[in-house]
Coordinates of N, CA and C and ligand atoms in Angstrom, one line a residue:
R1 N 5.0 -6.1 -42.6 CA 4.4 -5.1 -41.8 C 3.5 -4.2 -42.8
R2 N 2.3 -3.8 -42.4 CA 1.5 -3.0 -43.2 C 2.1 -1.6 -43.2
S3 N 2.3 -1.1 -44.5 CA 3.0 0.2 -44.7 C 2.2 1.3 -43.9
G4 N 3.0 2.2 -43.4 CA 2.3 3.4 -42.8 C 1.9 3.2 -41.3
V5 N 2.0 1.9 -40.8 CA 1.7 1.7 -39.4 C 3.0 1.9 -38.6
A6 N 3.0 2.9 -37.7 CA 4.3 3.2 -37.0 C 4.7 1.9 -36.2
A7 N 5.9 1.6 -36.3 CA 6.4 0.4 -35.6 C 6.5 0.8 -34.1
S8 N 5.9 0.0 -33.2 CA 6.0 0.4 -31.8 C 7.5 0.2 -31.4
P9 N 8.0 1.1 -30.6 CA 9.4 1.0 -30.2 C 9.6 -0.3 -29.5
K10 N 10.7 -1.0 -29.9 CA 10.9 -2.3 -29.2 C 11.2 -2.0 -27.7
K11 N 10.7 -3.0 -26.9 CA 11.0 -2.8 -25.4 C 12.5 -2.6 -25.2
A12 N 12.9 -1.5 -24.6 CA 14.3 -1.2 -24.5 C 15.0 -2.4 -23.6
R13 N 15.9 -3.1 -24.2 CA 16.6 -4.1 -23.5 C 17.5 -3.5 -22.4
T14 N 17.3 -3.9 -21.2 CA 18.2 -3.3 -20.1 C 19.6 -4.0 -20.3
Q15 N 20.5 -3.1 -20.7 CA 21.9 -3.6 -20.9 C 22.5 -3.8 -19.5
T16 N 23.2 -5.0 -19.3 CA 23.9 -5.0 -18.1 C 25.3 -4.3 -18.3
T17 N 25.6 -3.4 -17.4 CA 26.9 -2.7 -17.5 C 28.0 -3.7 -17.1
P18 N 29.2 -3.3 -17.5 CA 30.3 -4.2 -17.2 C 30.4 -4.4 -15.7
L19 N 30.2 -3.4 -14.9 CA 30.2 -3.5 -13.4 C 29.2 -4.5 -13.0
Q20 N 27.9 -4.4 -13.5 CA 26.9 -5.3 -13.1 C 27.3 -6.8 -13.4
Q21 N 28.0 -6.9 -14.6 CA 28.4 -8.3 -15.0 C 29.4 -8.8 -14.0
K22 N 30.4 -8.0 -13.6 CA 31.4 -8.4 -12.7 C 30.8 -8.8 -11.4
L23 N 29.9 -8.0 -10.9 CA 29.2 -8.2 -9.6 C 28.5 -9.6 -9.6
T24 N 27.7 -9.8 -10.7 CA 26.9 -11.0 -10.9 C 27.9 -12.2 -11.0
D25 N 29.0 -12.1 -11.7 CA 29.9 -13.2 -11.8 C 30.5 -13.6 -10.5
L26 N 30.8 -12.6 -9.7 CA 31.4 -12.8 -8.4 C 30.4 -13.5 -7.4
Y27 N 29.2 -12.9 -7.5 CA 28.1 -13.5 -6.6 C 27.8 -15.0 -7.0
E28 N 27.8 -15.2 -8.3 CA 27.5 -16.6 -8.8 C 28.7 -17.5 -8.5
A29 N 29.9 -17.0 -8.5 CA 31.1 -17.8 -8.2 C 31.0 -18.3 -6.7
V30 N 30.5 -17.5 -5.8 CA 30.3 -17.9 -4.4 C 29.1 -18.9 -4.4
R31 N 28.0 -18.5 -5.0 CA 26.8 -19.3 -4.9 C 27.0 -20.7 -5.5
N32 N 27.7 -20.8 -6.6 CA 27.9 -22.1 -7.3 C 29.1 -22.9 -6.8
F33 N 29.9 -22.4 -5.8 CA 31.1 -23.1 -5.4 C 30.6 -24.5 -4.8
T34 N 31.3 -25.5 -5.3 CA 31.0 -26.9 -4.7 C 32.4 -27.5 -4.3
D35 N 32.3 -28.3 -3.2 CA 33.6 -28.9 -2.8 C 33.8 -30.2 -3.7
N36 N 34.9 -30.9 -3.4 CA 35.2 -32.0 -4.3 C 34.3 -33.2 -4.2
R37 N 33.3 -33.0 -3.3 CA 32.2 -34.1 -3.2 C 30.9 -33.6 -3.8
G38 N 31.0 -32.4 -4.4 CA 29.8 -31.8 -5.1 C 28.8 -31.1 -4.1
R39 N 29.3 -30.9 -2.9 CA 28.4 -30.1 -2.0 C 28.5 -28.6 -2.2
R40 N 27.3 -28.0 -2.3 CA 27.2 -26.5 -2.6 C 27.3 -25.8 -1.2
L41 N 28.4 -25.2 -0.9 CA 28.6 -24.7 0.5 C 27.8 -23.5 0.7
S42 N 27.3 -22.8 -0.3 CA 26.6 -21.5 -0.1 C 25.2 -21.7 0.4
T43 N 24.6 -23.0 0.3 CA 23.2 -23.2 0.6 C 22.8 -22.5 2.0
V44 N 23.6 -22.8 3.0 CA 23.2 -22.4 4.4 C 23.3 -20.8 4.5
F45 N 24.1 -20.2 3.6 CA 24.3 -18.8 3.7 C 23.3 -18.0 2.9
Q46 N 22.4 -18.7 2.2 CA 21.3 -18.0 1.5 C 20.5 -17.1 2.4
R47 N 20.0 -17.7 3.5 CA 19.0 -17.0 4.3 C 19.3 -17.2 5.8
L48 N 19.4 -16.1 6.5 CA 19.6 -16.2 8.0 C 18.3 -16.6 8.7
P49 N 18.5 -17.4 9.8 CA 17.3 -17.7 10.6 C 16.7 -16.3 11.1
S50 N 15.5 -16.3 11.4 CA 14.8 -15.1 11.9 C 15.3 -14.8 13.3
R51 N 15.0 -13.5 13.7 CA 15.3 -13.1 15.1 C 14.6 -14.0 16.1
S52 N 13.4 -14.5 15.8 CA 12.8 -15.3 16.8 C 13.4 -16.7 16.8
E53 N 13.9 -17.2 15.7 CA 14.5 -18.5 15.6 C 15.9 -18.5 16.3
L54 N 16.6 -17.4 16.2 CA 18.0 -17.4 16.6 C 18.3 -16.1 17.3
P55 N 17.6 -15.7 18.4 CA 17.8 -14.4 19.1 C 19.2 -14.1 19.4
D56 N 20.0 -15.1 19.9 CA 21.3 -14.7 20.4 C 22.2 -14.3 19.2
Y57 N 21.8 -14.8 18.0 CA 22.6 -14.4 16.8 C 22.5 -12.9 16.7
Y58 N 21.3 -12.3 16.8 CA 21.1 -10.9 16.5 C 21.6 -10.1 17.7
A59 N 21.8 -10.7 18.9 CA 22.4 -10.0 20.0 C 23.9 -9.9 19.8
A60 N 24.5 -11.0 19.2 CA 25.9 -11.0 19.1 C 26.5 -10.3 17.8
I61 N 25.7 -10.3 16.8 CA 26.1 -9.8 15.4 C 25.5 -8.5 15.2
K62 N 26.5 -7.5 15.1 CA 26.0 -6.1 14.9 C 25.2 -5.9 13.6
R63 N 25.8 -6.4 12.5 CA 25.1 -6.2 11.2 C 24.9 -7.6 10.5
P64 N 23.8 -8.2 10.8 CA 23.5 -9.5 10.2 C 23.3 -9.3 8.7
I65 N 23.8 -10.3 7.9 CA 23.6 -10.2 6.4 C 23.7 -11.6 5.9
D66 N 22.9 -11.9 4.8 CA 22.9 -13.2 4.2 C 23.0 -13.0 2.7
M67 N 23.1 -14.0 1.9 CA 23.3 -13.9 0.4 C 22.0 -13.3 -0.2
E68 N 20.8 -13.6 0.3 CA 19.6 -13.0 -0.2 C 19.7 -11.5 -0.2
R69 N 20.2 -11.0 0.9 CA 20.3 -9.5 1.1 C 21.3 -9.0 0.1
I70 N 22.5 -9.7 0.0 CA 23.5 -9.2 -0.9 C 23.0 -9.2 -2.3
R71 N 22.2 -10.2 -2.7 CA 21.7 -10.3 -4.0 C 20.7 -9.1 -4.3
S72 N 19.9 -8.8 -3.3 CA 18.9 -7.8 -3.5 C 19.6 -6.4 -3.6
Y73 N 20.7 -6.2 -2.8 CA 21.4 -5.0 -2.9 C 22.0 -4.9 -4.3
M74 N 22.5 -6.0 -4.9 CA 23.1 -6.0 -6.2 C 22.1 -5.7 -7.3
V75 N 21.0 -6.3 -7.2 CA 20.0 -6.0 -8.3 C 19.4 -4.6 -8.1
Q76 N 19.4 -4.0 -6.9 CA 19.0 -2.7 -6.7 C 20.0 -1.7 -7.2
G77 N 21.2 -2.2 -7.5 CA 22.3 -1.3 -8.0 C 22.9 -0.5 -6.9
R78 N 22.9 -1.1 -5.7 CA 23.5 -0.4 -4.5 C 25.0 -0.6 -4.4
Y79 N 25.6 -1.5 -5.2 CA 27.1 -1.6 -5.2 C 27.6 -0.8 -6.3
Q80 N 28.4 0.2 -6.0 CA 29.0 1.1 -7.0 C 30.3 0.6 -7.5
D81 N 30.9 -0.4 -6.8 CA 32.1 -1.0 -7.3 C 32.3 -2.3 -6.6
V82 N 33.3 -3.1 -7.1 CA 33.5 -4.5 -6.6 C 33.8 -4.5 -5.1
D83 N 34.6 -3.4 -4.7 CA 35.0 -3.4 -3.3 C 33.8 -3.4 -2.3
S84 N 32.7 -2.7 -2.7 CA 31.5 -2.7 -1.9 C 30.8 -4.0 -1.8
L85 N 30.8 -4.8 -2.9 CA 30.3 -6.2 -2.8 C 31.2 -7.0 -1.9
A86 N 32.5 -6.9 -2.1 CA 33.5 -7.6 -1.3 C 33.3 -7.4 0.2
E87 N 33.1 -6.1 0.5 CA 32.9 -5.7 1.9 C 31.7 -6.5 2.5
D88 N 30.6 -6.6 1.8 CA 29.4 -7.3 2.4 C 29.6 -8.8 2.4
F89 N 30.3 -9.4 1.4 CA 30.6 -10.9 1.6 C 31.6 -11.1 2.7
I90 N 32.6 -10.2 2.9 CA 33.5 -10.4 4.0 C 32.8 -10.2 5.3
L91 N 31.9 -9.2 5.4 CA 31.1 -9.1 6.6 C 30.4 -10.3 6.9
M92 N 29.7 -11.0 5.9 CA 28.9 -12.2 6.1 C 29.9 -13.3 6.6
F93 N 31.0 -13.5 6.0 CA 31.9 -14.6 6.4 C 32.4 -14.3 7.8
N94 N 32.7 -13.0 8.1 CA 33.2 -12.7 9.5 C 32.1 -12.9 10.5
N95 N 30.8 -12.6 10.2 CA 29.7 -12.9 11.1 C 29.7 -14.4 11.4
A96 N 29.8 -15.2 10.3 CA 29.7 -16.7 10.5 C 30.8 -17.1 11.4
C97 N 32.0 -16.5 11.3 CA 33.1 -17.0 12.1 C 33.1 -16.3 13.5
T98 N 32.3 -15.3 13.7 CA 32.1 -14.7 15.0 C 31.1 -15.5 15.8
Y99 N 30.0 -15.9 15.2 CA 28.9 -16.5 15.9 C 29.2 -18.0 16.1
N100 N 29.7 -18.7 15.1 CA 29.8 -20.1 15.1 C 31.1 -20.6 15.6
E101 N 31.2 -21.8 16.2 CA 32.5 -22.3 16.7 C 33.4 -22.7 15.6
P102 N 34.7 -22.5 15.9 CA 35.7 -22.8 14.8 C 35.6 -24.2 14.3
E103 N 35.2 -25.2 15.2 CA 35.1 -26.6 14.7 C 33.8 -26.8 13.9
S104 N 32.9 -25.8 13.8 CA 31.6 -26.1 13.1 C 31.8 -26.1 11.6
L105 N 30.9 -26.8 11.0 CA 31.0 -26.9 9.5 C 30.8 -25.5 8.9
I106 N 29.8 -24.7 9.4 CA 29.5 -23.4 8.8 C 30.7 -22.5 8.9
Y107 N 31.5 -22.6 10.0 CA 32.7 -21.8 10.2 C 33.7 -22.2 9.1
R108 N 33.9 -23.4 8.9 CA 34.9 -23.9 7.9 C 34.4 -23.6 6.5
D109 N 33.1 -23.7 6.2 CA 32.5 -23.4 4.9 C 32.7 -21.9 4.6
A110 N 32.6 -21.0 5.7 CA 32.7 -19.6 5.5 C 34.2 -19.3 5.0
L111 N 35.1 -20.0 5.6 CA 36.5 -19.7 5.2 C 36.7 -20.2 3.7
L112 N 36.2 -21.3 3.4 CA 36.3 -21.8 2.0 C 35.7 -20.9 1.0
L113 N 34.5 -20.4 1.3 CA 33.7 -19.5 0.4 C 34.5 -18.2 0.3
H114 N 35.1 -17.8 1.4 CA 35.8 -16.5 1.4 C 37.0 -16.7 0.4
R115 N 37.7 -17.8 0.5 CA 38.8 -18.1 -0.4 C 38.3 -18.2 -1.9
A116 N 37.2 -18.8 -2.1 CA 36.6 -18.9 -3.4 C 36.3 -17.5 -4.0
F117 N 35.8 -16.6 -3.1 CA 35.5 -15.3 -3.6 C 36.7 -14.6 -4.0
L118 N 37.8 -14.6 -3.1 CA 39.0 -13.9 -3.4 C 39.7 -14.5 -4.7
E119 N 39.6 -15.8 -4.9 CA 40.2 -16.4 -6.1 C 39.4 -15.9 -7.4
A120 N 38.1 -15.9 -7.3 CA 37.3 -15.5 -8.4 C 37.6 -14.0 -8.7
R121 N 37.7 -13.2 -7.7 CA 38.0 -11.8 -7.9 C 39.4 -11.6 -8.6
R122 N 40.4 -12.4 -8.1 CA 41.7 -12.3 -8.6 C 41.8 -12.7 -10.1
Q123 N 41.0 -13.8 -10.4 CA 41.0 -14.2 -11.8 C 40.4 -13.1 -12.7
M124 N 39.4 -12.5 -12.2 CA 38.7 -11.4 -12.9 C 39.6 -10.3 -13.2
E125 N 40.3 -9.9 -12.1 CA 41.2 -8.7 -12.3 C 42.4 -9.1 -13.3
D126 N 42.8 -10.3 -13.3 CA 43.9 -10.7 -14.2 C 43.5 -10.7 -15.6
E127 N 42.2 -10.8 -15.9 CA 41.7 -10.9 -17.3 C 42.1 -9.6 -18.1
Ligands
5XL201 C1 24.4 -23.2 12.1 N1 23.4 -22.2 12.7 C2 23.2 -22.4 14.2 C3 23.9 -20.9 12.5 C4 23.4 -20.4 11.2 C5 22.4 -20.9 10.4 C6 22.3 -20.1 9.3 N2 23.3 -19.2 9.4 C7 24.0 -19.4 10.5 N3 25.1 -18.6 10.9 C8 25.5 -17.6 10.1 O1 26.5 -16.9 10.5 C9 24.8 -17.3 8.8 C10 25.2 -16.3 7.9 CL1 26.6 -15.4 8.3 C11 24.5 -16.1 6.8 C12 23.4 -16.8 6.5 C13 23.0 -17.9 7.3 C14 23.7 -18.1 8.5

């Protein structure tokens, strides 16, 4: 470095806080969960169909939410604790089990992903 030239301050690295790391780990645990055949159950939960595609969904479900929305809340820093993230995942799984028939694949996948979320959270708290 040429002497006398002020070093420009390095771009401040945005540190992830421990809470942000926990939230991300839990979100990824749901997103990456695969069954014993390698199917990623979270795929259908990423994005809700639109109101025009599925009008009766929005008539039946008071607070529609999908994983895209949960992710955006997370990166916006809207979850102040793990319970708030858990509430939105549980809301999403309950929506899926309210709208879809118990025999449907998405209903059963919602139950499995809910269990995966709870197990990931339990392992995290045990650490
Ligand atoms: C399978 N199809 C008719 C319903 C369908 C299709 C997609 N999605 C649903 N139902 C849902 O409850 C649902 C939820 Cl919570 C989050 C994201 C996507 C969903």
